[in-house]
Amino acid sequence: MNLKMKNNKNIVVTGAAGFIGSALVIKLLHRGENVIGIDNLNNYYDPNLKKARLEQIKKKAFGSKGKWHFYNFSIENNKKLNEISELYAPKIVINLAAQAGVRNSIENPKDYINSNLVGFGNILEFCRHNNVQNFIYASSSSVYGGNKKIPFKESDSVDHPISLYAASKKANEVMAHSYSHLYQIPSTGLRFFTVYGPWGRPDMAPMIFANSILRKQAINVFNNGDMYRDFTFIDDIVNAIEACCFKPAQKDEKFDFLQPNISTSFAPHMIFNVGSDNPISLLGFIDKLEENLGVKAIKKFLPMQPGDVQKTWADIESINSWIKYRPRVNFDEGIAMFADWYKLYYQDSFQ
Ligand SMILES: NC(=O)c1ccc[n+]([C@@H]2O[C@H](COP(=O)([O-])OP(=O)(O)OC[C@H]3O[C@@H](n4cnc5c(N)ncnc54)[C@H](O)[C@@H]3O)[C@@H](O)[C@H]2O)c1
């Protein structure tokens, strides 16, 4: 079948084997969209988990109307991106591929330069050449850096990143803005706040802690537990991306040139927080995890880590007024779903 002929149904999702990407792909396939997934299955964390997510896509989307195509390559690879343009001429692009992780960016900065800057630049060119009508990309709550004003609002200054990861995400926002302005590509940057849930990321606290708790090993509790995160359940994130996918960013006709902020623009470029507006304390989070895993944690209290932020808290008014976003899964339900999945998926490791 010549998929180019049906190009209005072709959506490219990069980072498709990732935590957020794989959940999004399942949702889009169920809507009947044709999804072209790209992922390099790198070994930043266990590639078997990425492969298992790809299997999960096939299983969960079995019988759905949408067509699923997967390509294993890096977004730094322009030649391969050109082949995707030739084959599918997509009109919607969702860029989730990135080198994630705040702490790792201190040890391996090159990975962030390559994926998040060179790769992201290639994706912008890909959007330009395909005359893309809606571009969505992952930013992060980490752009708020050392901000002390809470909750974090999109109009707050994000000019003081405290890690290269955060700097790369802020760079993505301004890079996307320039393309949106120059080539009129409607673009939406979503600042995700600590996403958790089934099929999560092994480098993030829920999985690191669950693993150590079940092995009866000590967990590192940074800043002596005085930390807060605005945890956001995976389904809420996916719902927000899906809604933005079918509502391209618009120009702000009332853009204030004398008091500009990055969240809206004279170009069709918008930025939104996607969080829960409900910061959970680190110790409260550990309590809930212990309860759901049925094992007490051994806590090792440590000072704050470089690059880390003490508290995140999302103001979600803006995304609520744009797509009526409201988090639907509360923390107690979300942690229970995460713990159930974790125990099942890793059951053989703990016998
Ligand atoms: N999970 C969170 O809490 C969170 C919070 C804020 C922002 N984000 C952002 O959301 C996006 C998705 O995050 P996630 O949690 O699903 O992470 P993830 O690491 O599970 O998914 C990213 C996927 O992209 C792939 N990838 C990385 N670099 C690539 C490259 N150069 N070319 C092709 N594929 C590449 C990886 O193999 C991985 O499967 C990322 O951009 C991340 O920075 C995530």
Tab-separated table of C-alpha atoms and ligand atoms in Angstrom:
chain	number	residue	atom	x	y	z
A	1	MET	CA	0.000	0.000	0.000
A	2	ASN	CA	1.280	3.459	-0.799
A	3	LEU	CA	1.064	5.080	2.606
A	4	LYS	CA	2.062	8.446	1.157
A	5	MET	CA	-1.368	8.623	-0.471
A	6	LYS	CA	-2.949	8.443	2.947
A	7	ASN	CA	-0.472	10.802	4.511
A	8	ASN	CA	-2.938	12.617	6.730
A	9	LYS	CA	-3.088	9.504	8.918
A	10	ASN	CA	0.684	9.104	9.261
A	11	ILE	CA	2.123	10.151	12.595
A	12	VAL	CA	5.819	9.858	13.399
A	13	VAL	CA	6.653	9.120	17.043
A	14	THR	CA	10.347	9.176	17.952
A	15	GLY	CA	11.417	7.410	21.137
A	16	ALA	CA	8.632	4.913	20.399
A	17	ALA	CA	10.200	2.128	22.477
A	18	GLY	CA	10.533	4.454	25.458
A	19	PHE	CA	8.331	4.687	28.528
A	20	ILE	CA	6.118	7.517	27.268
A	21	GLY	CA	6.479	6.762	23.546
A	22	SER	CA	5.290	3.155	23.754
A	23	ALA	CA	2.202	4.087	25.800
A	24	LEU	CA	1.373	6.870	23.354
A	25	VAL	CA	1.767	4.603	20.310
A	26	ILE	CA	-0.786	2.137	21.714
A	27	LYS	CA	-3.273	4.978	22.224
A	28	LEU	CA	-2.773	6.354	18.704
A	29	LEU	CA	-3.104	2.947	17.055
A	30	HIS	CA	-6.380	2.430	18.876
A	31	ARG	CA	-7.595	5.713	17.419
A	32	GLY	CA	-6.921	4.269	13.964
A	33	GLU	CA	-3.848	6.391	13.184
A	34	ASN	CA	-0.902	4.999	11.220
A	35	VAL	CA	2.121	5.275	13.475
A	36	ILE	CA	5.714	5.267	12.312
A	37	GLY	CA	7.874	4.643	15.364
A	38	ILE	CA	11.577	5.467	15.488
A	39	ASP	CA	13.937	4.437	18.294
A	40	ASN	CA	17.606	3.455	18.448
A	41	LEU	CA	17.035	1.083	21.406
A	42	ASN	CA	20.195	2.416	23.060
A	43	ASN	CA	21.576	0.876	26.226
A	44	TYR	CA	21.216	3.852	28.585
A	45	TYR	CA	18.992	1.368	30.409
A	46	ASP	CA	18.168	-2.276	29.692
A	47	PRO	CA	17.262	-2.510	25.972
A	48	ASN	CA	15.279	-5.667	26.778
A	49	LEU	CA	12.718	-3.491	28.520
A	50	LYS	CA	12.462	-1.391	25.326
A	51	LYS	CA	12.033	-4.550	23.250
A	52	ALA	CA	9.385	-5.798	25.682
A	53	ARG	CA	7.525	-2.483	25.266
A	54	LEU	CA	7.611	-2.989	21.481
A	55	GLU	CA	6.097	-6.448	22.017
A	56	GLN	CA	3.496	-4.852	24.255
A	57	ILE	CA	2.586	-2.436	21.448
A	58	LYS	CA	1.959	-5.364	19.097
A	59	LYS	CA	-0.056	-7.213	21.732
A	60	LYS	CA	-2.121	-4.274	22.981
A	61	ALA	CA	-2.775	-2.786	19.552
A	62	PHE	CA	-3.648	-6.106	17.959
A	63	GLY	CA	-6.830	-5.681	15.940
A	64	SER	CA	-6.724	-1.881	16.046
A	65	LYS	CA	-7.386	-0.006	12.809
A	66	GLY	CA	-4.086	1.870	12.792
A	67	LYS	CA	-0.990	0.524	11.047
A	68	TRP	CA	2.253	0.179	13.000
A	69	HIS	CA	5.733	0.515	11.475
A	70	PHE	CA	8.910	0.473	13.522
A	71	TYR	CA	12.404	1.648	12.529
A	72	ASN	CA	15.529	1.146	14.610
A	73	PHE	CA	17.861	4.096	14.039
A	74	SER	CA	19.095	7.292	15.685
A	75	ILE	CA	17.537	10.665	14.975
A	76	GLU	CA	21.085	11.900	14.336
A	77	ASN	CA	20.876	9.843	11.121
A	78	ASN	CA	19.574	12.223	8.457
A	79	LYS	CA	19.761	9.678	5.658
A	80	LYS	CA	17.320	7.400	7.475
A	81	LEU	CA	15.038	10.326	8.297
A	82	ASN	CA	14.940	11.191	4.598
A	83	GLU	CA	13.862	7.634	3.820
A	84	ILE	CA	10.984	8.024	6.281
A	85	SER	CA	9.977	11.272	4.539
A	86	GLU	CA	10.003	9.500	1.181
A	87	LEU	CA	7.929	6.592	2.431
A	88	TYR	CA	5.362	8.325	4.609
A	89	ALA	CA	5.430	12.140	4.212
A	90	PRO	CA	4.004	12.521	7.742
A	91	LYS	CA	2.024	15.601	8.713
A	92	ILE	CA	2.198	15.063	12.477
A	93	VAL	CA	5.496	14.520	14.294
A	94	ILE	CA	5.930	13.811	18.004
A	95	ASN	CA	9.519	13.932	19.204
A	96	LEU	CA	10.073	12.019	22.429
A	97	ALA	CA	13.507	10.573	21.557
A	98	ALA	CA	16.093	12.160	23.789
A	99	GLN	CA	18.839	11.322	26.182
A	100	ALA	CA	16.926	11.636	29.443
A	101	GLY	CA	18.174	11.841	33.023
A	102	VAL	CA	19.527	14.768	34.991
A	103	ARG	CA	22.273	12.917	36.861
A	104	ASN	CA	23.643	11.080	33.824
A	105	SER	CA	24.085	14.384	32.004
A	106	ILE	CA	26.910	15.246	34.395
A	107	GLU	CA	28.827	12.067	33.515
A	108	ASN	CA	27.931	11.697	29.822
A	109	PRO	CA	27.318	15.168	28.382
A	110	LYS	CA	28.108	14.061	24.796
A	111	ASP	CA	24.980	11.873	24.646
A	112	TYR	CA	22.866	14.958	25.362
A	113	ILE	CA	24.622	17.034	22.713
A	114	ASN	CA	24.086	14.274	20.141
A	115	SER	CA	20.490	13.195	20.782
A	116	ASN	CA	18.994	16.344	22.243
A	117	LEU	CA	20.691	18.975	20.112
A	118	VAL	CA	21.955	17.396	16.859
A	119	GLY	CA	19.068	14.887	16.745
A	120	PHE	CA	16.501	17.520	17.658
A	121	GLY	CA	17.864	19.826	14.936
A	122	ASN	CA	17.418	16.989	12.427
A	123	ILE	CA	13.820	16.510	13.531
A	124	LEU	CA	13.135	20.207	12.942
A	125	GLU	CA	14.559	19.894	9.421
A	126	PHE	CA	12.442	16.760	8.953
A	127	CYS	CA	9.345	18.798	9.926
A	128	ARG	CA	10.296	21.561	7.513
A	129	HIS	CA	10.857	19.219	4.561
A	130	ASN	CA	7.583	17.392	5.204
A	131	ASN	CA	5.611	20.577	5.652
A	132	VAL	CA	4.442	19.190	8.965
A	133	GLN	CA	1.165	20.591	10.249
A	134	ASN	CA	1.671	19.755	13.887
A	135	PHE	CA	4.915	19.205	15.769
A	136	ILE	CA	4.910	18.152	19.418
A	137	TYR	CA	8.087	17.696	21.432
A	138	ALA	CA	9.044	16.705	24.958
A	139	SER	CA	10.474	19.391	27.163
A	140	SER	CA	10.830	18.950	30.898
A	141	SER	CA	10.081	20.423	34.309
A	142	SER	CA	13.849	20.521	34.783
A	143	VAL	CA	13.972	23.719	32.687
A	144	TYR	CA	12.780	25.553	35.810
A	145	GLY	CA	16.220	24.848	37.295
A	146	GLY	CA	16.827	26.530	40.598
A	147	ASN	CA	13.585	28.577	40.534
A	148	LYS	CA	12.196	29.157	44.003
A	149	LYS	CA	8.822	30.574	42.975
A	150	ILE	CA	6.274	27.779	43.120
A	151	PRO	CA	4.178	26.426	41.540
A	152	PHE	CA	6.188	26.658	38.313
A	153	LYS	CA	4.376	28.594	35.626
A	154	GLU	CA	5.186	28.578	31.909
A	155	SER	CA	5.723	32.325	31.935
A	156	ASP	CA	8.430	32.067	34.654
A	157	SER	CA	12.014	32.658	33.614
A	158	VAL	CA	13.827	29.442	32.644
A	159	ASP	CA	17.171	31.060	31.923
A	160	HIS	CA	19.090	29.415	34.760
A	161	PRO	CA	19.323	25.660	34.049
A	162	ILE	CA	21.336	23.640	36.573
A	163	SER	CA	22.130	20.613	34.401
A	164	LEU	CA	23.038	20.044	30.757
A	165	TYR	CA	19.879	17.963	30.402
A	166	ALA	CA	17.795	20.973	31.443
A	167	ALA	CA	19.835	23.251	29.181
A	168	SER	CA	19.230	20.918	26.211
A	169	LYS	CA	15.463	20.971	26.829
A	170	LYS	CA	15.411	24.757	27.071
A	171	ALA	CA	17.489	24.832	23.864
A	172	ASN	CA	14.830	22.653	22.193
A	173	GLU	CA	12.159	25.176	23.115
A	174	VAL	CA	13.971	28.081	21.504
A	175	MET	CA	15.079	26.026	18.488
A	176	ALA	CA	11.477	24.932	17.895
A	177	HIS	CA	10.316	28.509	18.264
A	178	SER	CA	12.635	29.690	15.496
A	179	TYR	CA	11.380	26.980	13.100
A	180	SER	CA	7.809	27.682	14.040
A	181	HIS	CA	8.339	31.352	13.176
A	182	LEU	CA	10.407	30.883	10.016
A	183	TYR	CA	8.431	28.037	8.453
A	184	GLN	CA	5.053	28.427	10.165
A	185	ILE	CA	5.234	24.972	11.731
A	186	PRO	CA	2.685	24.801	14.568
A	187	SER	CA	4.762	23.478	17.468
A	188	THR	CA	3.939	22.534	21.029
A	189	GLY	CA	6.551	21.924	23.725
A	190	LEU	CA	5.316	19.880	26.682
A	191	ARG	CA	7.157	20.199	29.981
A	192	PHE	CA	6.528	16.831	31.615
A	193	PHE	CA	6.722	16.549	35.399
A	194	THR	CA	8.157	13.269	36.842
A	195	VAL	CA	6.220	10.672	34.882
A	196	TYR	CA	5.605	7.315	36.588
A	197	GLY	CA	3.560	4.170	36.069
A	198	PRO	CA	3.740	0.680	34.530
A	199	TRP	CA	6.518	0.145	31.955
A	200	GLY	CA	8.475	2.988	33.568
A	201	ARG	CA	12.121	3.947	33.390
A	202	PRO	CA	14.665	1.976	35.435
A	203	ASP	CA	16.781	5.109	36.031
A	204	MET	CA	13.954	6.916	37.861
A	205	ALA	CA	13.137	6.778	41.583
A	206	PRO	CA	10.049	4.501	41.467
A	207	MET	CA	11.956	1.690	39.754
A	208	ILE	CA	15.281	2.241	41.538
A	209	PHE	CA	13.482	2.201	44.891
A	210	ALA	CA	11.193	-0.734	44.081
A	211	ASN	CA	14.194	-2.792	43.015
A	212	SER	CA	16.193	-2.053	46.186
A	213	ILE	CA	13.216	-2.411	48.528
A	214	LEU	CA	12.351	-5.859	47.166
A	215	ARG	CA	16.012	-6.913	47.386
A	216	LYS	CA	16.137	-5.566	50.949
A	217	GLN	CA	18.946	-3.219	49.965
A	218	ALA	CA	19.258	0.368	51.220
A	219	ILE	CA	17.753	3.184	49.157
A	220	ASN	CA	19.486	6.566	48.866
A	221	VAL	CA	17.253	9.315	50.224
A	222	PHE	CA	18.744	12.556	48.974
A	223	ASN	CA	18.560	15.927	50.732
A	224	ASN	CA	17.694	13.873	53.848
A	225	GLY	CA	14.228	13.312	52.409
A	226	ASP	CA	13.404	17.000	52.059
A	227	MET	CA	12.437	16.694	48.384
A	228	TYR	CA	9.132	17.006	46.565
A	229	ARG	CA	8.051	15.876	43.125
A	230	ASP	CA	4.925	16.628	41.142
A	231	PHE	CA	4.414	12.994	40.058
A	232	THR	CA	2.312	12.533	36.917
A	233	PHE	CA	0.767	9.213	35.945
A	234	ILE	CA	1.646	7.925	32.470
A	235	ASP	CA	-1.988	7.830	31.266
A	236	ASP	CA	-2.430	11.528	32.056
A	237	ILE	CA	0.708	12.372	30.074
A	238	VAL	CA	-0.485	10.284	27.119
A	239	ASN	CA	-3.906	11.948	27.196
A	240	ALA	CA	-2.278	15.374	27.090
A	241	ILE	CA	-0.015	14.476	24.146
A	242	GLU	CA	-2.939	12.911	22.284
A	243	ALA	CA	-5.093	16.012	22.733
A	244	CYS	CA	-2.271	18.309	21.539
A	245	CYS	CA	-1.710	16.008	18.599
A	246	PHE	CA	-5.110	17.006	17.224
A	247	LYS	CA	-4.978	20.639	18.270
A	248	PRO	CA	-1.996	22.380	16.640
A	249	ALA	CA	-0.477	25.376	18.404
A	250	GLN	CA	-1.781	28.800	17.416
A	251	LYS	CA	-0.284	32.258	17.294
A	252	ASP	CA	-1.110	34.460	20.250
A	253	GLU	CA	-2.901	37.371	18.580
A	254	LYS	CA	-2.516	39.376	21.808
A	255	PHE	CA	1.184	38.586	22.237
A	256	ASP	CA	2.761	41.235	24.434
A	257	PHE	CA	5.953	42.355	22.651
A	258	LEU	CA	6.863	44.622	25.557
A	259	GLN	CA	6.643	41.874	28.168
A	260	PRO	CA	7.369	38.708	26.181
A	261	ASN	CA	7.469	35.229	27.674
A	262	ILE	CA	8.343	31.965	25.939
A	263	SER	CA	5.047	30.177	26.649
A	264	THR	CA	3.124	31.887	23.824
A	265	SER	CA	4.256	33.743	20.737
A	266	PHE	CA	3.581	35.717	17.584
A	267	ALA	CA	4.639	32.411	15.950
A	268	PRO	CA	2.429	29.285	16.217
A	269	HIS	CA	4.455	27.962	19.139
A	270	MET	CA	3.162	27.111	22.607
A	271	ILE	CA	4.634	25.636	25.748
A	272	PHE	CA	2.713	23.849	28.483
A	273	ASN	CA	3.397	22.212	31.812
A	274	VAL	CA	1.966	18.717	32.060
A	275	GLY	CA	1.915	17.751	35.721
A	276	SER	CA	-0.412	16.995	38.600
A	277	ASP	CA	-0.373	20.237	40.597
A	278	ASN	CA	0.193	18.021	43.646
A	279	PRO	CA	3.773	17.768	44.916
A	280	ILE	CA	4.426	14.571	46.895
A	281	SER	CA	7.176	14.453	49.501
A	282	LEU	CA	9.952	11.932	48.937
A	283	LEU	CA	9.224	10.285	52.300
A	284	GLY	CA	5.496	10.137	51.534
A	285	PHE	CA	6.298	8.511	48.200
A	286	ILE	CA	8.527	5.909	49.883
A	287	ASP	CA	5.753	5.141	52.429
A	288	LYS	CA	3.262	4.464	49.618
A	289	LEU	CA	5.728	2.299	47.748
A	290	GLU	CA	6.488	0.233	50.898
A	291	GLU	CA	2.753	-0.204	51.474
A	292	ASN	CA	2.127	-1.433	47.935
A	293	LEU	CA	5.187	-3.677	47.747
A	294	GLY	CA	4.526	-5.056	51.231
A	295	VAL	CA	8.175	-4.560	52.297
A	296	LYS	CA	9.775	-1.875	54.484
A	297	ALA	CA	12.550	0.212	52.927
A	298	ILE	CA	16.018	0.576	54.441
A	299	LYS	CA	16.737	4.292	54.088
A	300	LYS	CA	20.161	5.848	53.714
A	301	PHE	CA	19.886	9.614	54.217
A	302	LEU	CA	22.260	11.641	52.036
A	303	PRO	CA	22.831	15.309	51.089
A	304	MET	CA	21.459	16.941	47.940
A	305	GLN	CA	23.006	15.825	44.641
A	306	PRO	CA	24.495	18.267	42.141
A	307	GLY	CA	22.109	19.139	39.303
A	308	ASP	CA	19.048	18.085	41.303
A	309	VAL	CA	16.055	20.265	42.112
A	310	GLN	CA	14.543	20.267	45.623
A	311	LYS	CA	10.913	20.730	44.680
A	312	THR	CA	8.851	20.609	41.508
A	313	TRP	CA	5.265	21.732	41.333
A	314	ALA	CA	3.342	22.300	38.098
A	315	ASP	CA	0.881	25.090	37.535
A	316	ILE	CA	-1.494	23.400	35.054
A	317	GLU	CA	-3.940	26.201	34.419
A	318	SER	CA	-2.606	26.894	30.950
A	319	ILE	CA	-2.883	23.335	29.613
A	320	ASN	CA	-6.263	23.057	31.292
A	321	SER	CA	-7.607	26.030	29.396
A	322	TRP	CA	-6.055	24.813	26.110
A	323	ILE	CA	-7.172	21.148	26.042
A	324	LYS	CA	-9.208	20.845	29.293
A	325	TYR	CA	-6.391	18.786	30.793
A	326	ARG	CA	-6.910	17.517	34.342
A	327	PRO	CA	-4.935	14.676	35.897
A	328	ARG	CA	-7.330	11.756	36.286
A	329	VAL	CA	-5.217	9.248	38.210
A	330	ASN	CA	-4.485	10.151	41.807
A	331	PHE	CA	-1.178	9.241	43.411
A	332	ASP	CA	-2.487	6.345	45.539
A	333	GLU	CA	-4.081	4.654	42.524
A	334	GLY	CA	-1.066	5.358	40.325
A	335	ILE	CA	1.477	3.907	42.756
A	336	ALA	CA	-0.682	0.806	43.235
A	337	MET	CA	-0.790	0.270	39.448
A	338	PHE	CA	2.954	0.822	39.208
A	339	ALA	CA	3.750	-1.607	42.049
A	340	ASP	CA	1.452	-4.314	40.624
A	341	TRP	CA	3.121	-4.054	37.220
A	342	TYR	CA	6.624	-4.005	38.739
A	343	LYS	CA	6.061	-7.146	40.816
A	344	LEU	CA	4.648	-9.002	37.832
A	345	TYR	CA	7.214	-7.880	35.253
A	346	TYR	CA	10.220	-8.600	37.482
A	347	GLN	CA	8.749	-11.575	39.338
A	348	ASP	CA	11.506	-13.946	38.209
A	349	SER	CA	14.245	-11.612	39.503
A	350	PHE	CA	13.002	-11.751	43.075
A	351	GLN	CA	12.553	-15.484	43.567
B	1	LIG	N1	9.728	10.325	32.119
B	1	LIG	C1	9.770	11.550	32.636
B	1	LIG	O1	9.528	11.751	33.838
B	1	LIG	C2	10.088	12.739	31.767
B	1	LIG	C3	10.033	14.012	32.361
B	1	LIG	C4	10.329	15.126	31.574
B	1	LIG	C5	10.646	14.973	30.246
B	1	LIG	N2	10.722	13.720	29.707
B	1	LIG	C6	11.083	13.618	28.291
B	1	LIG	O2	10.102	12.838	27.628
B	1	LIG	C7	10.707	12.095	26.570
B	1	LIG	C8	10.403	10.611	26.740
B	1	LIG	O3	10.891	10.206	28.006
B	1	LIG	P1	10.785	8.723	28.546
B	1	LIG	O4	10.618	8.812	30.007
B	1	LIG	O5	9.825	7.946	27.739
B	1	LIG	O6	12.282	8.239	28.280
B	1	LIG	P2	12.821	6.901	27.624
B	1	LIG	O7	14.307	6.944	27.777
B	1	LIG	O8	12.108	5.720	28.169
B	1	LIG	O9	12.426	7.070	26.108
B	1	LIG	C9	13.228	7.708	25.150
B	1	LIG	C10	13.463	6.737	24.003
B	1	LIG	O10	14.192	7.425	23.003
B	1	LIG	C11	15.196	6.571	22.487
B	1	LIG	N3	16.282	7.426	22.040
B	1	LIG	C12	17.125	8.176	22.805
B	1	LIG	N4	17.966	8.867	22.031
B	1	LIG	C13	17.651	8.561	20.753
B	1	LIG	C14	18.154	8.963	19.492
B	1	LIG	N5	19.170	9.811	19.409
B	1	LIG	N6	17.586	8.450	18.377
B	1	LIG	C15	16.548	7.582	18.446
B	1	LIG	N7	16.034	7.160	19.610
B	1	LIG	C16	16.578	7.655	20.750
B	1	LIG	C17	15.585	5.658	23.623
B	1	LIG	O11	16.094	4.415	23.171
B	1	LIG	C18	14.279	5.516	24.398
B	1	LIG	O12	13.602	4.328	24.048
B	1	LIG	C19	12.192	12.422	26.616
B	1	LIG	O13	12.421	13.468	25.705
B	1	LIG	C20	12.402	12.917	28.025
B	1	LIG	O14	13.485	13.798	28.114
B	1	LIG	C21	10.440	12.598	30.434
